[in-house]
Short mmCIF file of C-alpha atoms in Angstrom, two decimals:
data_model
loop_
_atom_site.label_atom_id
_atom_site.label_comp_id
_atom_site.label_asym_id
_atom_site.label_seq_id
_atom_site.Cartn_x
_atom_site.Cartn_y
_atom_site.Cartn_z
CA UNK Z 833 2.35 -23.61 -3.88
CA UNK Z 834 4.42 -20.93 -2.29
CA UNK Z 835 3.56 -18.33 -4.95
CA UNK Z 836 -0.14 -18.74 -4.12
CA UNK Z 837 0.72 -18.29 -0.46
CA UNK Z 838 2.73 -15.17 -1.33
CA UNK Z 839 -0.22 -13.74 -3.28
CA UNK Z 840 -2.60 -14.43 -0.39
CA UNK Z 841 -0.21 -12.80 2.07
CA UNK Z 842 0.28 -9.78 -0.22
CA UNK Z 843 -3.48 -9.28 -0.51
CA UNK Z 844 -3.81 -9.44 3.27
CA UNK Z 845 -0.95 -6.97 3.82
CA UNK Z 846 -2.67 -4.42 1.57
CA UNK Z 847 -5.64 -4.31 3.95
CA UNK Z 848 -3.97 -4.98 7.33
CA UNK Z 849 -1.67 -2.19 8.55
CA UNK Z 850 -0.60 -4.12 11.65
CA UNK Z 851 0.54 -7.05 9.53
CA UNK Z 852 2.35 -4.71 7.14
CA UNK Z 853 4.20 -3.22 10.11
CA UNK Z 854 5.16 -6.67 11.43
CA UNK Z 855 6.63 -7.64 8.08
CA UNK Z 856 8.27 -4.24 7.68
CA UNK Z 857 9.95 -4.59 11.06
CA UNK Z 858 11.71 -7.79 9.94
CA UNK Z 859 15.36 -6.80 9.46
CA UNK Z 860 16.59 -10.05 7.94
CA UNK Z 861 15.15 -12.69 5.67
CA UNK Z 862 15.22 -15.12 8.62
CA UNK Z 863 13.05 -12.74 10.67
CA UNK Z 864 10.70 -12.32 7.70
CA UNK Z 865 10.44 -16.10 7.29
CA UNK Z 866 9.71 -16.51 11.01
CA UNK Z 867 6.86 -13.97 10.89
CA UNK Z 868 5.42 -15.50 7.73
CA UNK Z 869 5.60 -19.05 9.14
CA UNK Z 870 3.97 -17.91 12.39
CA UNK Z 871 1.07 -16.55 10.32
CA UNK Z 872 0.71 -19.86 8.50
CA UNK Z 873 2.04 -18.79 5.09
CA UNK Z 874 4.83 -20.48 3.13
CA UNK Z 875 6.73 -18.14 0.85
CA UNK Z 876 10.14 -16.55 0.52
CA UNK Z 877 10.82 -12.84 0.78
CA UNK Z 878 11.51 -12.70 -2.98
CA UNK Z 879 8.20 -14.40 -3.80
CA UNK Z 880 6.34 -12.10 -1.42
CA UNK Z 881 7.98 -9.00 -2.89
CA UNK Z 882 6.95 -9.99 -6.42
CA UNK Z 883 3.41 -10.86 -5.31
CA UNK Z 884 3.09 -7.62 -3.33
CA UNK Z 885 4.26 -5.53 -6.27
CA UNK Z 886 1.72 -7.27 -8.52
CA UNK Z 887 -1.07 -6.79 -5.96
CA UNK Z 888 -0.27 -3.08 -5.64
CA UNK Z 889 -0.37 -2.64 -9.41
CA UNK Z 890 -3.76 -4.36 -9.61
CA UNK Z 891 -5.34 -2.40 -6.76
CA UNK Z 892 -7.36 0.61 -7.94
CA UNK Z 893 -6.60 3.99 -6.40
CA UNK Z 894 -8.85 5.19 -3.60
CA UNK Z 895 -10.77 8.45 -3.87
CA UNK Z 896 -8.32 10.02 -1.41
CA UNK Z 897 -5.33 8.96 -3.52
CA UNK Z 898 -6.99 10.34 -6.64
CA UNK Z 899 -7.65 13.66 -4.89
CA UNK Z 900 -4.00 13.87 -3.84
CA UNK Z 901 -2.81 13.13 -7.36
CA UNK Z 902 -5.10 15.70 -8.95
CA UNK Z 903 -3.95 18.55 -6.72
CA UNK Z 904 -6.08 21.33 -5.39
CA UNK Z 905 -7.51 21.57 -1.90
CA UNK Z 906 -10.32 19.57 -0.44
CA UNK Z 907 -12.13 20.92 2.61
CA UNK Z 908 -15.13 19.02 3.97
CA UNK Z 909 -15.70 17.32 0.66
CA UNK Z 910 -15.70 20.55 -1.35
CA UNK Z 911 -12.90 21.04 -3.86
CA UNK Z 912 -11.55 24.51 -4.48
CA UNK Z 913 -9.41 25.58 -7.41
CA UNK Z 914 -7.42 28.72 -6.74
CA UNK Z 915 -7.27 31.28 -9.52
CA UNK Z 916 -5.14 34.39 -9.37
CA UNK Z 917 -7.08 37.47 -10.43
CA UNK Z 918 -5.29 40.68 -11.30
CA UNK Z 919 -7.19 43.89 -10.81
CA UNK Z 920 -6.30 47.18 -12.41
CA UNK Z 921 -6.25 50.41 -10.42
#
């Protein structure tokens, strides 16, 4: 089935930056189809887009992504929270 192929391709794209770039460089659906066929997958751009969106939603966030979302500053694995302190004179 082409949807299974789209899901397999989406899972691979999430872990392979070079493949993601190849697919991202495709300017037309024909170019996308050529790249996908060359890799041995059979899916349309619409099927791939849906499968990729689903794969992204089901992928847990990495520690780095969680750190970025939480804010603060991380230096050499140590998190610092900045607090403004007012002193009286």
